[in-house]
Amino acid sequence: MGKVTLFSKNNCMQCKMTKRFLAEHNVEFIEHNIDEQPEFIDSLKAEGFQATPVIKLGNGDSFTGFRPDVLSQLAI
C-alpha cells in the first residue's frame, strides 16, 4: 500500500484508536495533527472530509474514521 498518512487532532478518540491500531500492527505512518498544523485543514475540507481521523494511503485511497476492517489490510 505504500506510505500511510494520518491526519488527526487533539482529544479525538477515533484518532487515538487509529494510531494505537497502526502502532500495534507495526504499520509505519506519518501523522499530521491539524490542531498543531492547521495548514492541512483547507485541503482536507476541499477533498470533502469533515472529521478526523483521515487516513490517506500511498495508492491514493483515503477514508475517515476508525476503520479496523480497512486498517487490518495494511498490517498484512
N, CA, C, O and CB atoms as a CASP TS submission, in Angstrom:
PFRMAT TS
TARGET T0000
AUTHOR 0000-0000-0000
METHOD Language model
MODEL 1
PARENT N/A
ATOM      1  N   MET     1       0.815  -1.197   0.000  1.00  0.00           N
ATOM      2  CA  MET     1       0.000   0.000   0.000  1.00  0.00           C
ATOM      3  C   MET     1       0.860   1.264   0.000  1.00  0.00           C
ATOM      4  O   MET     1       0.392   2.339  -0.372  1.00  0.00           O
ATOM      5  CB  MET     1      -0.928  -0.003   1.200  1.00  0.00           C
ATOM      6  N   GLY     2       2.088   1.131   0.409  1.00  0.00           N
ATOM      7  CA  GLY     2       2.948   2.303   0.423  1.00  0.00           C
ATOM      8  C   GLY     2       2.773   3.127   1.669  1.00  0.00           C
ATOM      9  O   GLY     2       2.401   2.623   2.730  1.00  0.00           O
ATOM     10  N   LYS     3       3.045   4.392   1.522  1.00  0.00           N
ATOM     11  CA  LYS     3       3.041   5.311   2.654  1.00  0.00           C
ATOM     12  C   LYS     3       1.636   5.540   3.202  1.00  0.00           C
ATOM     13  O   LYS     3       0.678   5.674   2.440  1.00  0.00           O
ATOM     14  CB  LYS     3       3.657   6.636   2.249  1.00  0.00           C
ATOM     15  N   VAL     4       1.523   5.583   4.521  1.00  0.00           N
ATOM     16  CA  VAL     4       0.262   5.871   5.197  1.00  0.00           C
ATOM     17  C   VAL     4       0.403   7.218   5.901  1.00  0.00           C
ATOM     18  O   VAL     4       1.353   7.441   6.652  1.00  0.00           O
ATOM     19  CB  VAL     4      -0.118   4.733   6.214  1.00  0.00           C
ATOM     20  N   THR     5      -0.546   8.106   5.652  1.00  0.00           N
ATOM     21  CA  THR     5      -0.559   9.414   6.296  1.00  0.00           C
ATOM     22  C   THR     5      -1.838   9.533   7.103  1.00  0.00           C
ATOM     23  O   THR     5      -2.932   9.287   6.597  1.00  0.00           O
ATOM     24  CB  THR     5      -0.444  10.568   5.252  1.00  0.00           C
ATOM     25  N   LEU     6      -1.689   9.911   8.356  1.00  0.00           N
ATOM     26  CA  LEU     6      -2.817  10.055   9.272  1.00  0.00           C
ATOM     27  C   LEU     6      -2.967  11.526   9.642  1.00  0.00           C
ATOM     28  O   LEU     6      -2.022  12.152  10.121  1.00  0.00           O
ATOM     29  CB  LEU     6      -2.622   9.179  10.546  1.00  0.00           C
ATOM     30  N   PHE     7      -4.150  12.068   9.420  1.00  0.00           N
ATOM     31  CA  PHE     7      -4.474  13.420   9.856  1.00  0.00           C
ATOM     32  C   PHE     7      -5.344  13.287  11.092  1.00  0.00           C
ATOM     33  O   PHE     7      -6.405  12.666  11.046  1.00  0.00           O
ATOM     34  CB  PHE     7      -5.197  14.247   8.725  1.00  0.00           C
ATOM     35  N   SER     8      -4.900  13.866  12.193  1.00  0.00           N
ATOM     36  CA  SER     8      -5.583  13.726  13.472  1.00  0.00           C
ATOM     37  C   SER     8      -5.766  15.091  14.117  1.00  0.00           C
ATOM     38  O   SER     8      -5.335  16.115  13.587  1.00  0.00           O
ATOM     39  CB  SER     8      -4.802  12.790  14.408  1.00  0.00           C
ATOM     40  N   LYS     9      -6.417  15.077  15.275  1.00  0.00           N
ATOM     41  CA  LYS     9      -6.499  16.301  16.075  1.00  0.00           C
ATOM     42  C   LYS     9      -6.511  15.917  17.544  1.00  0.00           C
ATOM     43  O   LYS     9      -6.724  14.755  17.889  1.00  0.00           O
ATOM     44  CB  LYS     9      -7.766  17.139  15.709  1.00  0.00           C
ATOM     45  N   ASN    10      -6.283  16.887  18.398  1.00  0.00           N
ATOM     46  CA  ASN    10      -6.254  16.650  19.839  1.00  0.00           C
ATOM     47  C   ASN    10      -7.635  16.222  20.347  1.00  0.00           C
ATOM     48  O   ASN    10      -8.659  16.615  19.789  1.00  0.00           O
ATOM     49  CB  ASN    10      -5.780  17.915  20.581  1.00  0.00           C
ATOM     50  N   ASN    11      -7.647  15.424  21.396  1.00  0.00           N
ATOM     51  CA  ASN    11      -8.884  14.996  22.054  1.00  0.00           C
ATOM     52  C   ASN    11      -9.841  14.265  21.115  1.00  0.00           C
ATOM     53  O   ASN    11     -11.059  14.401  21.233  1.00  0.00           O
ATOM     54  CB  ASN    11      -9.584  16.193  22.648  1.00  0.00           C
ATOM     55  N   CYS    12      -9.289  13.491  20.183  1.00  0.00           N
ATOM     56  CA  CYS    12     -10.087  12.723  19.223  1.00  0.00           C
ATOM     57  C   CYS    12      -9.901  11.242  19.530  1.00  0.00           C
ATOM     58  O   CYS    12      -8.836  10.680  19.275  1.00  0.00           O
ATOM     59  CB  CYS    12      -9.674  13.050  17.739  1.00  0.00           C
ATOM     60  N   MET    13     -10.935  10.613  20.075  1.00  0.00           N
ATOM     61  CA  MET    13     -10.825   9.215  20.476  1.00  0.00           C
ATOM     62  C   MET    13     -10.571   8.300  19.275  1.00  0.00           C
ATOM     63  O   MET    13      -9.762   7.376  19.365  1.00  0.00           O
ATOM     64  CB  MET    13     -12.092   8.779  21.203  1.00  0.00           C
ATOM     65  N   GLN    14     -11.253   8.548  18.156  1.00  0.00           N
ATOM     66  CA  GLN    14     -11.035   7.713  16.975  1.00  0.00           C
ATOM     67  C   GLN    14      -9.604   7.869  16.443  1.00  0.00           C
ATOM     68  O   GLN    14      -9.026   6.918  15.916  1.00  0.00           O
ATOM     69  CB  GLN    14     -12.052   8.073  15.877  1.00  0.00           C
ATOM     70  N   CYS    15      -9.043   9.068  16.584  1.00  0.00           N
ATOM     71  CA  CYS    15      -7.650   9.290  16.175  1.00  0.00           C
ATOM     72  C   CYS    15      -6.711   8.453  17.043  1.00  0.00           C
ATOM     73  O   CYS    15      -5.797   7.800  16.539  1.00  0.00           O
ATOM     74  CB  CYS    15      -7.280  10.797  16.275  1.00  0.00           C
ATOM     75  N   LYS    16      -6.950   8.484  18.344  1.00  0.00           N
ATOM     76  CA  LYS    16      -6.113   7.719  19.268  1.00  0.00           C
ATOM     77  C   LYS    16      -6.215   6.224  18.989  1.00  0.00           C
ATOM     78  O   LYS    16      -5.211   5.513  19.023  1.00  0.00           O
ATOM     79  CB  LYS    16      -6.511   8.011  20.717  1.00  0.00           C
ATOM     80  N   MET    17      -7.431   5.747  18.713  1.00  0.00           N
ATOM     81  CA  MET    17      -7.619   4.332  18.424  1.00  0.00           C
ATOM     82  C   MET    17      -6.925   3.935  17.112  1.00  0.00           C
ATOM     83  O   MET    17      -6.344   2.854  17.012  1.00  0.00           O
ATOM     84  CB  MET    17      -9.117   4.004  18.352  1.00  0.00           C
ATOM     85  N   THR    18      -6.990   4.810  16.125  1.00  0.00           N
ATOM     86  CA  THR    18      -6.334   4.535  14.841  1.00  0.00           C
ATOM     87  C   THR    18      -4.824   4.493  15.012  1.00  0.00           C
ATOM     88  O   THR    18      -4.168   3.587  14.498  1.00  0.00           O
ATOM     89  CB  THR    18      -6.719   5.598  13.792  1.00  0.00           C
ATOM     90  N   LYS    19      -4.262   5.467  15.733  1.00  0.00           N
ATOM     91  CA  LYS    19      -2.816   5.476  15.975  1.00  0.00           C
ATOM     92  C   LYS    19      -2.383   4.234  16.734  1.00  0.00           C
ATOM     93  O   LYS    19      -1.364   3.630  16.400  1.00  0.00           O
ATOM     94  CB  LYS    19      -2.408   6.730  16.752  1.00  0.00           C
ATOM     95  N   ARG    20      -3.139   3.846  17.743  1.00  0.00           N
ATOM     96  CA  ARG    20      -2.810   2.655  18.522  1.00  0.00           C
ATOM     97  C   ARG    20      -2.852   1.404  17.641  1.00  0.00           C
ATOM     98  O   ARG    20      -1.961   0.558  17.713  1.00  0.00           O
ATOM     99  CB  ARG    20      -3.781   2.507  19.710  1.00  0.00           C
ATOM    100  N   PHE    21      -3.881   1.292  16.818  1.00  0.00           N
ATOM    101  CA  PHE    21      -4.015   0.127  15.940  1.00  0.00           C
ATOM    102  C   PHE    21      -2.813   0.034  14.999  1.00  0.00           C
ATOM    103  O   PHE    21      -2.217  -1.033  14.852  1.00  0.00           O
ATOM    104  CB  PHE    21      -5.331   0.204  15.126  1.00  0.00           C
ATOM    105  N   LEU    22      -2.460   1.155  14.363  1.00  0.00           N
ATOM    106  CA  LEU    22      -1.332   1.156  13.426  1.00  0.00           C
ATOM    107  C   LEU    22      -0.034   0.786  14.132  1.00  0.00           C
ATOM    108  O   LEU    22       0.756   0.000  13.609  1.00  0.00           O
ATOM    109  CB  LEU    22      -1.191   2.530  12.757  1.00  0.00           C
ATOM    110  N   ALA    23       0.189   1.345  15.311  1.00  0.00           N
ATOM    111  CA  ALA    23       1.414   1.063  16.064  1.00  0.00           C
ATOM    112  C   ALA    23       1.471  -0.405  16.489  1.00  0.00           C
ATOM    113  O   ALA    23       2.514  -1.047  16.372  1.00  0.00           O
ATOM    114  CB  ALA    23       1.505   1.976  17.302  1.00  0.00           C
ATOM    115  N   GLU    24       0.355  -0.933  16.980  1.00  0.00           N
ATOM    116  CA  GLU    24       0.338  -2.326  17.434  1.00  0.00           C
ATOM    117  C   GLU    24       0.530  -3.322  16.300  1.00  0.00           C
ATOM    118  O   GLU    24       0.977  -4.448  16.521  1.00  0.00           O
ATOM    119  CB  GLU    24      -0.960  -2.618  18.138  1.00  0.00           C
ATOM    120  N   HIS    25       0.188  -2.902  15.083  1.00  0.00           N
ATOM    121  CA  HIS    25       0.335  -3.789  13.930  1.00  0.00           C
ATOM    122  C   HIS    25       1.557  -3.433  13.082  1.00  0.00           C
ATOM    123  O   HIS    25       1.687  -3.878  11.941  1.00  0.00           O
ATOM    124  CB  HIS    25      -0.920  -3.737  13.072  1.00  0.00           C
ATOM    125  N   ASN    26       2.446  -2.627  13.657  1.00  0.00           N
ATOM    126  CA  ASN    26       3.718  -2.264  13.015  1.00  0.00           C
ATOM    127  C   ASN    26       3.540  -1.673  11.623  1.00  0.00           C
ATOM    128  O   ASN    26       4.311  -1.968  10.709  1.00  0.00           O
ATOM    129  CB  ASN    26       4.609  -3.477  12.926  1.00  0.00           C
ATOM    130  N   VAL    27       2.521  -0.836  11.469  1.00  0.00           N
ATOM    131  CA  VAL    27       2.303  -0.124  10.218  1.00  0.00           C
ATOM    132  C   VAL    27       2.922   1.261  10.369  1.00  0.00           C
ATOM    133  O   VAL    27       2.513   2.041  11.229  1.00  0.00           O
ATOM    134  CB  VAL    27       0.773  -0.036   9.857  1.00  0.00           C
ATOM    135  N   GLU    28       3.904   1.558   9.533  1.00  0.00           N
ATOM    136  CA  GLU    28       4.549   2.870   9.605  1.00  0.00           C
ATOM    137  C   GLU    28       3.607   3.919   9.039  1.00  0.00           C
ATOM    138  O   GLU    28       2.944   3.696   8.026  1.00  0.00           O
ATOM    139  CB  GLU    28       5.901   2.874   8.836  1.00  0.00           C
ATOM    140  N   PHE    29       3.555   5.069   9.710  1.00  0.00           N
ATOM    141  CA  PHE    29       2.694   6.150   9.247  1.00  0.00           C
ATOM    142  C   PHE    29       3.292   7.493   9.623  1.00  0.00           C
ATOM    143  O   PHE    29       4.103   7.609  10.541  1.00  0.00           O
ATOM    144  CB  PHE    29       1.282   6.010   9.832  1.00  0.00           C
ATOM    145  N   ILE    30       2.865   8.494   8.885  1.00  0.00           N
ATOM    146  CA  ILE    30       3.223   9.880   9.162  1.00  0.00           C
ATOM    147  C   ILE    30       1.973  10.548   9.707  1.00  0.00           C
ATOM    148  O   ILE    30       0.894  10.424   9.128  1.00  0.00           O
ATOM    149  CB  ILE    30       3.770  10.621   7.876  1.00  0.00           C
ATOM    150  N   GLU    31       2.117  11.253  10.813  1.00  0.00           N
ATOM    151  CA  GLU    31       0.958  11.914  11.418  1.00  0.00           C
ATOM    152  C   GLU    31       1.061  13.419  11.264  1.00  0.00           C
ATOM    153  O   GLU    31       2.116  14.019  11.465  1.00  0.00           O
ATOM    154  CB  GLU    31       0.832  11.543  12.901  1.00  0.00           C
ATOM    155  N   HIS    32      -0.081  14.015  10.898  1.00  0.00           N
ATOM    156  CA  HIS    32      -0.214  15.468  10.872  1.00  0.00           C
ATOM    157  C   HIS    32      -1.385  15.814  11.781  1.00  0.00           C
ATOM    158  O   HIS    32      -2.526  15.447  11.498  1.00  0.00           O
ATOM    159  CB  HIS    32      -0.431  16.018   9.400  1.00  0.00           C
ATOM    160  N   ASN    33      -1.105  16.515  12.866  1.00  0.00           N
ATOM    161  CA  ASN    33      -2.138  16.942  13.805  1.00  0.00           C
ATOM    162  C   ASN    33      -2.646  18.307  13.341  1.00  0.00           C
ATOM    163  O   ASN    33      -1.895  19.282  13.338  1.00  0.00           O
ATOM    164  CB  ASN    33      -1.588  17.003  15.284  1.00  0.00           C
ATOM    165  N   ILE    34      -3.924  18.376  12.949  1.00  0.00           N
ATOM    166  CA  ILE    34      -4.437  19.629  12.379  1.00  0.00           C
ATOM    167  C   ILE    34      -4.628  20.726  13.426  1.00  0.00           C
ATOM    168  O   ILE    34      -4.787  21.893  13.071  1.00  0.00           O
ATOM    169  CB  ILE    34      -5.755  19.370  11.679  1.00  0.00           C
ATOM    170  N   ASP    35      -4.613  20.366  14.709  1.00  0.00           N
ATOM    171  CA  ASP    35      -4.627  21.406  15.742  1.00  0.00           C
ATOM    172  C   ASP    35      -3.272  22.105  15.799  1.00  0.00           C
ATOM    173  O   ASP    35      -3.190  23.301  16.079  1.00  0.00           O
ATOM    174  CB  ASP    35      -4.980  20.803  17.124  1.00  0.00           C
ATOM    175  N   GLU    36      -2.221  21.353  15.532  1.00  0.00           N
ATOM    176  CA  GLU    36      -0.865  21.903  15.570  1.00  0.00           C
ATOM    177  C   GLU    36      -0.377  22.330  14.189  1.00  0.00           C
ATOM    178  O   GLU    36       0.547  23.135  14.075  1.00  0.00           O
ATOM    179  CB  GLU    36       0.093  20.882  16.156  1.00  0.00           C
ATOM    180  N   GLN    37      -0.999  21.790  13.140  1.00  0.00           N
ATOM    181  CA  GLN    37      -0.633  22.115  11.761  1.00  0.00           C
ATOM    182  C   GLN    37      -1.903  22.477  10.983  1.00  0.00           C
ATOM    183  O   GLN    37      -2.331  21.716  10.115  1.00  0.00           O
ATOM    184  CB  GLN    37       0.118  20.916  11.080  1.00  0.00           C
ATOM    185  N   PRO    38      -2.504  23.623  11.284  1.00  0.00           N
ATOM    186  CA  PRO    38      -3.787  23.983  10.662  1.00  0.00           C
ATOM    187  C   PRO    38      -3.708  24.207   9.147  1.00  0.00           C
ATOM    188  O   PRO    38      -4.743  24.339   8.494  1.00  0.00           O
ATOM    189  CB  PRO    38      -4.322  25.226  11.312  1.00  0.00           C
ATOM    190  N   GLU    39      -2.520  24.251   8.591  1.00  0.00           N
ATOM    191  CA  GLU    39      -2.388  24.441   7.149  1.00  0.00           C
ATOM    192  C   GLU    39      -2.984  23.279   6.344  1.00  0.00           C
ATOM    193  O   GLU    39      -3.207  23.412   5.141  1.00  0.00           O
ATOM    194  CB  GLU    39      -0.925  24.614   6.789  1.00  0.00           C
ATOM    195  N   PHE    40      -3.240  22.151   6.997  1.00  0.00           N
ATOM    196  CA  PHE    40      -3.819  20.999   6.302  1.00  0.00           C
ATOM    197  C   PHE    40      -5.349  21.024   6.274  1.00  0.00           C
ATOM    198  O   PHE    40      -5.960  20.270   5.517  1.00  0.00           O
ATOM    199  CB  PHE    40      -3.349  19.720   6.959  1.00  0.00           C
ATOM    200  N   ILE    41      -5.969  21.868   7.078  1.00  0.00           N
ATOM    201  CA  ILE    41      -7.428  21.865   7.215  1.00  0.00           C
ATOM    202  C   ILE    41      -8.114  22.179   5.884  1.00  0.00           C
ATOM    203  O   ILE    41      -9.033  21.462   5.489  1.00  0.00           O
ATOM    204  CB  ILE    41      -7.862  22.880   8.280  1.00  0.00           C
ATOM    205  N   ASP    42      -7.693  23.216   5.198  1.00  0.00           N
ATOM    206  CA  ASP    42      -8.368  23.612   3.952  1.00  0.00           C
ATOM    207  C   ASP    42      -8.294  22.532   2.888  1.00  0.00           C
ATOM    208  O   ASP    42      -9.273  22.290   2.183  1.00  0.00           O
ATOM    209  CB  ASP    42      -7.760  24.893   3.412  1.00  0.00           C
ATOM    210  N   SER    43      -7.145  21.879   2.763  1.00  0.00           N
ATOM    211  CA  SER    43      -7.036  20.836   1.738  1.00  0.00           C
ATOM    212  C   SER    43      -7.912  19.635   2.082  1.00  0.00           C
ATOM    213  O   SER    43      -8.505  19.031   1.189  1.00  0.00           O
ATOM    214  CB  SER    43      -5.575  20.391   1.578  1.00  0.00           C
ATOM    215  N   LEU    44      -8.002  19.283   3.364  1.00  0.00           N
ATOM    216  CA  LEU    44      -8.871  18.171   3.764  1.00  0.00           C
ATOM    217  C   LEU    44     -10.336  18.511   3.501  1.00  0.00           C
ATOM    218  O   LEU    44     -11.093  17.671   3.013  1.00  0.00           O
ATOM    219  CB  LEU    44      -8.663  17.829   5.255  1.00  0.00           C
ATOM    220  N   LYS    45     -10.738  19.748   3.825  1.00  0.00           N
ATOM    221  CA  LYS    45     -12.114  20.175   3.562  1.00  0.00           C
ATOM    222  C   LYS    45     -12.402  20.182   2.071  1.00  0.00           C
ATOM    223  O   LYS    45     -13.495  19.805   1.650  1.00  0.00           O
ATOM    224  CB  LYS    45     -12.371  21.566   4.153  1.00  0.00           C
ATOM    225  N   ALA    46     -11.429  20.608   1.264  1.00  0.00           N
ATOM    226  CA  ALA    46     -11.603  20.639  -0.194  1.00  0.00           C
ATOM    227  C   ALA    46     -11.806  19.236  -0.760  1.00  0.00           C
ATOM    228  O   ALA    46     -12.450  19.063  -1.795  1.00  0.00           O
ATOM    229  CB  ALA    46     -10.390  21.301  -0.862  1.00  0.00           C
ATOM    230  N   GLU    47     -11.253  18.240  -0.076  1.00  0.00           N
ATOM    231  CA  GLU    47     -11.416  16.853  -0.511  1.00  0.00           C
ATOM    232  C   GLU    47     -12.700  16.238   0.045  1.00  0.00           C
ATOM    233  O   GLU    47     -12.994  15.073  -0.226  1.00  0.00           O
ATOM    234  CB  GLU    47     -10.207  16.020  -0.079  1.00  0.00           C
ATOM    235  N   GLY    48     -13.468  17.010   0.819  1.00  0.00           N
ATOM    236  CA  GLY    48     -14.748  16.548   1.318  1.00  0.00           C
ATOM    237  C   GLY    48     -14.727  15.975   2.723  1.00  0.00           C
ATOM    238  O   GLY    48     -15.756  15.506   3.209  1.00  0.00           O
ATOM    239  N   PHE    49     -13.590  16.004   3.381  1.00  0.00           N
ATOM    240  CA  PHE    49     -13.509  15.470   4.740  1.00  0.00           C
ATOM    241  C   PHE    49     -13.991  16.513   5.732  1.00  0.00           C
ATOM    242  O   PHE    49     -13.655  17.692   5.627  1.00  0.00           O
ATOM    243  CB  PHE    49     -12.068  15.033   5.076  1.00  0.00           C
ATOM    244  N   GLN    50     -14.791  16.060   6.706  1.00  0.00           N
ATOM    245  CA  GLN    50     -15.325  16.968   7.711  1.00  0.00           C
ATOM    246  C   GLN    50     -14.986  16.537   9.128  1.00  0.00           C
ATOM    247  O   GLN    50     -15.333  17.225  10.088  1.00  0.00           O
ATOM    248  CB  GLN    50     -16.812  17.076   7.561  1.00  0.00           C
ATOM    249  N   ALA    51     -14.305  15.394   9.264  1.00  0.00           N
ATOM    250  CA  ALA    51     -13.977  14.882  10.588  1.00  0.00           C
ATOM    251  C   ALA    51     -12.642  14.141  10.527  1.00  0.00           C
ATOM    252  O   ALA    51     -12.189  13.735   9.456  1.00  0.00           O
ATOM    253  CB  ALA    51     -15.103  13.950  11.116  1.00  0.00           C
ATOM    254  N   THR    52     -12.035  13.978  11.674  1.00  0.00           N
ATOM    255  CA  THR    52     -10.801  13.205  11.763  1.00  0.00           C
ATOM    256  C   THR    52     -11.103  11.907  12.496  1.00  0.00           C
ATOM    257  O   THR    52     -12.116  11.831  13.191  1.00  0.00           O
ATOM    258  CB  THR    52      -9.674  14.011  12.487  1.00  0.00           C
ATOM    259  N   PRO    53     -10.285  10.910  12.371  1.00  0.00           N
ATOM    260  CA  PRO    53      -9.060  10.885  11.594  1.00  0.00           C
ATOM    261  C   PRO    53      -9.336  10.712  10.103  1.00  0.00           C
ATOM    262  O   PRO    53     -10.343  10.136   9.693  1.00  0.00           O
ATOM    263  CB  PRO    53      -8.158   9.775  12.086  1.00  0.00           C
ATOM    264  N   VAL    54      -8.404  11.232   9.311  1.00  0.00           N
ATOM    265  CA  VAL    54      -8.392  10.986   7.876  1.00  0.00           C
ATOM    266  C   VAL    54      -7.136  10.180   7.600  1.00  0.00           C
ATOM    267  O   VAL    54      -6.041  10.564   8.013  1.00  0.00           O
ATOM    268  CB  VAL    54      -8.430  12.331   7.036  1.00  0.00           C
ATOM    269  N   ILE    55      -7.292   9.073   6.909  1.00  0.00           N
ATOM    270  CA  ILE    55      -6.165   8.215   6.576  1.00  0.00           C
ATOM    271  C   ILE    55      -6.014   8.213   5.069  1.00  0.00           C
ATOM    272  O   ILE    55      -6.954   7.897   4.340  1.00  0.00           O
ATOM    273  CB  ILE    55      -6.358   6.769   7.129  1.00  0.00           C
ATOM    274  N   LYS    56      -4.824   8.568   4.608  1.00  0.00           N
ATOM    275  CA  LYS    56      -4.521   8.544   3.178  1.00  0.00           C
ATOM    276  C   LYS    56      -3.471   7.475   2.940  1.00  0.00           C
ATOM    277  O   LYS    56      -2.457   7.412   3.635  1.00  0.00           O
ATOM    278  CB  LYS    56      -4.028   9.940   2.667  1.00  0.00           C
ATOM    279  N   LEU    57      -3.730   6.640   1.953  1.00  0.00           N
ATOM    280  CA  LEU    57      -2.828   5.550   1.620  1.00  0.00           C
ATOM    281  C   LEU    57      -1.977   5.918   0.419  1.00  0.00           C
ATOM    282  O   LEU    57      -2.344   6.790  -0.369  1.00  0.00           O
ATOM    283  CB  LEU    57      -3.610   4.266   1.348  1.00  0.00           C
ATOM    284  N   GLY    58      -0.848   5.255   0.282  1.00  0.00           N
ATOM    285  CA  GLY    58       0.075   5.531  -0.802  1.00  0.00           C
ATOM    286  C   GLY    58      -0.504   5.273  -2.179  1.00  0.00           C
ATOM    287  O   GLY    58      -0.020   5.827  -3.167  1.00  0.00           O
ATOM    288  N   ASN    59      -1.540   4.433  -2.260  1.00  0.00           N
ATOM    289  CA  ASN    59      -2.141   4.123  -3.554  1.00  0.00           C
ATOM    290  C   ASN    59      -3.200   5.144  -3.965  1.00  0.00           C
ATOM    291  O   ASN    59      -3.847   4.980  -4.999  1.00  0.00           O
ATOM    292  CB  ASN    59      -2.754   2.741  -3.518  1.00  0.00           C
ATOM    293  N   GLY    60      -3.382   6.197  -3.166  1.00  0.00           N
ATOM    294  CA  GLY    60      -4.342   7.242  -3.496  1.00  0.00           C
ATOM    295  C   GLY    60      -5.679   7.107  -2.795  1.00  0.00           C
ATOM    296  O   GLY    60      -6.471   8.049  -2.800  1.00  0.00           O
ATOM    297  N   ASP    61      -5.952   5.950  -2.188  1.00  0.00           N
ATOM    298  CA  ASP    61      -7.200   5.769  -1.442  1.00  0.00           C
ATOM    299  C   ASP    61      -7.146   6.558  -0.136  1.00  0.00           C
ATOM    300  O   ASP    61      -6.074   6.779   0.428  1.00  0.00           O
ATOM    301  CB  ASP    61      -7.457   4.265  -1.156  1.00  0.00           C
ATOM    302  N   SER    62      -8.308   6.972   0.328  1.00  0.00           N
ATOM    303  CA  SER    62      -8.380   7.656   1.613  1.00  0.00           C
ATOM    304  C   SER    62      -9.743   7.389   2.238  1.00  0.00           C
ATOM    305  O   SER    62     -10.720   7.109   1.544  1.00  0.00           O
ATOM    306  CB  SER    62      -8.133   9.183   1.450  1.00  0.00           C
ATOM    307  N   PHE    63      -9.785   7.482   3.564  1.00  0.00           N
ATOM    308  CA  PHE    63     -11.029   7.271   4.294  1.00  0.00           C
ATOM    309  C   PHE    63     -10.936   7.989   5.628  1.00  0.00           C
ATOM    310  O   PHE    63      -9.870   8.446   6.040  1.00  0.00           O
ATOM    311  CB  PHE    63     -11.317   5.756   4.495  1.00  0.00           C
ATOM    312  N   THR    64     -12.076   8.074   6.290  1.00  0.00           N
ATOM    313  CA  THR    64     -12.125   8.752   7.570  1.00  0.00           C
ATOM    314  C   THR    64     -12.712   7.826   8.627  1.00  0.00           C
ATOM    315  O   THR    64     -13.448   6.890   8.314  1.00  0.00           O
ATOM    316  CB  THR    64     -12.944  10.044   7.467  1.00  0.00           C
ATOM    317  N   GLY    65     -12.380   8.099   9.870  1.00  0.00           N
ATOM    318  CA  GLY    65     -12.889   7.312  10.980  1.00  0.00           C
ATOM    319  C   GLY    65     -11.980   6.150  11.345  1.00  0.00           C
ATOM    320  O   GLY    65     -11.046   5.815  10.617  1.00  0.00           O
ATOM    321  N   PHE    66     -12.277   5.542  12.494  1.00  0.00           N
ATOM    322  CA  PHE    66     -11.533   4.365  12.940  1.00  0.00           C
ATOM    323  C   PHE    66     -12.136   3.167  12.224  1.00  0.00           C
ATOM    324  O   PHE    66     -13.258   2.758  12.522  1.00  0.00           O
ATOM    325  CB  PHE    66     -11.586   4.189  14.514  1.00  0.00           C
ATOM    326  N   ARG    67     -11.386   2.601  11.271  1.00  0.00           N
ATOM    327  CA  ARG    67     -11.871   1.510  10.428  1.00  0.00           C
ATOM    328  C   ARG    67     -10.948   0.304  10.553  1.00  0.00           C
ATOM    329  O   ARG    67     -10.106   0.088   9.682  1.00  0.00           O
ATOM    330  CB  ARG    67     -11.974   1.960   8.954  1.00  0.00           C
ATOM    331  N   PRO    68     -11.086  -0.486  11.618  1.00  0.00           N
ATOM    332  CA  PRO    68     -10.195  -1.636  11.784  1.00  0.00           C
ATOM    333  C   PRO    68     -10.292  -2.633  10.631  1.00  0.00           C
ATOM    334  O   PRO    68      -9.329  -3.344  10.345  1.00  0.00           O
ATOM    335  CB  PRO    68     -10.505  -2.339  13.084  1.00  0.00           C
ATOM    336  N   ASP    69     -11.451  -2.691   9.965  1.00  0.00           N
ATOM    337  CA  ASP    69     -11.595  -3.590   8.822  1.00  0.00           C
ATOM    338  C   ASP    69     -10.651  -3.200   7.689  1.00  0.00           C
ATOM    339  O   ASP    69     -10.058  -4.070   7.051  1.00  0.00           O
ATOM    340  CB  ASP    69     -13.041  -3.586   8.323  1.00  0.00           C
ATOM    341  N   VAL    70     -10.506  -1.915   7.438  1.00  0.00           N
ATOM    342  CA  VAL    70      -9.594  -1.433   6.390  1.00  0.00           C
ATOM    343  C   VAL    70      -8.153  -1.414   6.906  1.00  0.00           C
ATOM    344  O   VAL    70      -7.232  -1.812   6.193  1.00  0.00           O
ATOM    345  CB  VAL    70     -10.011  -0.015   5.911  1.00  0.00           C
ATOM    346  N   LEU    71      -7.963  -0.959   8.129  1.00  0.00           N
ATOM    347  CA  LEU    71      -6.624  -0.868   8.706  1.00  0.00           C
ATOM    348  C   LEU    71      -5.961  -2.236   8.801  1.00  0.00           C
ATOM    349  O   LEU    71      -4.746  -2.340   8.631  1.00  0.00           O
ATOM    350  CB  LEU    71      -6.686  -0.224  10.085  1.00  0.00           C
ATOM    351  N   SER    72      -6.722  -3.277   9.068  1.00  0.00           N
ATOM    352  CA  SER    72      -6.128  -4.610   9.191  1.00  0.00           C
ATOM    353  C   SER    72      -5.492  -5.075   7.892  1.00  0.00           C
ATOM    354  O   SER    72      -4.564  -5.884   7.914  1.00  0.00           O
ATOM    355  CB  SER    72      -7.177  -5.611   9.630  1.00  0.00           C
ATOM    356  N   GLN    73      -5.977  -4.575   6.756  1.00  0.00           N
ATOM    357  CA  GLN    73      -5.389  -4.908   5.461  1.00  0.00           C
ATOM    358  C   GLN    73      -3.997  -4.309   5.309  1.00  0.00           C
ATOM    359  O   GLN    73      -3.183  -4.821   4.540  1.00  0.00           O
ATOM    360  CB  GLN    73      -6.289  -4.423   4.331  1.00  0.00           C
ATOM    361  N   LEU    74      -3.718  -3.241   6.026  1.00  0.00           N
ATOM    362  CA  LEU    74      -2.396  -2.612   5.970  1.00  0.00           C
ATOM    363  C   LEU    74      -1.360  -3.410   6.738  1.00  0.00           C
ATOM    364  O   LEU    74      -0.163  -3.305   6.473  1.00  0.00           O
ATOM    365  CB  LEU    74      -2.460  -1.197   6.517  1.00  0.00           C
ATOM    366  N   ALA    75      -1.822  -4.210   7.692  1.00  0.00           N
ATOM    367  CA  ALA    75      -0.916  -4.947   8.570  1.00  0.00           C
ATOM    368  C   ALA    75      -0.418  -6.231   7.927  1.00  0.00           C
ATOM    369  O   ALA    75       0.407  -6.933   8.511  1.00  0.00           O
ATOM    370  CB  ALA    75      -1.604  -5.267   9.882  1.00  0.00           C
ATOM    371  N   ILE    76      -0.901  -6.547   6.744  1.00  0.00           N
ATOM    372  CA  ILE    76      -0.512  -7.797   6.092  1.00  0.00           C
ATOM    373  C   ILE    76       0.899  -7.699   5.545  1.00  0.00           C
ATOM    374  O   ILE    76       1.402  -8.658   4.960  1.00  0.00           O
ATOM    375  CB  ILE    76      -1.490  -8.146   4.968  1.00  0.00           C
TER
END
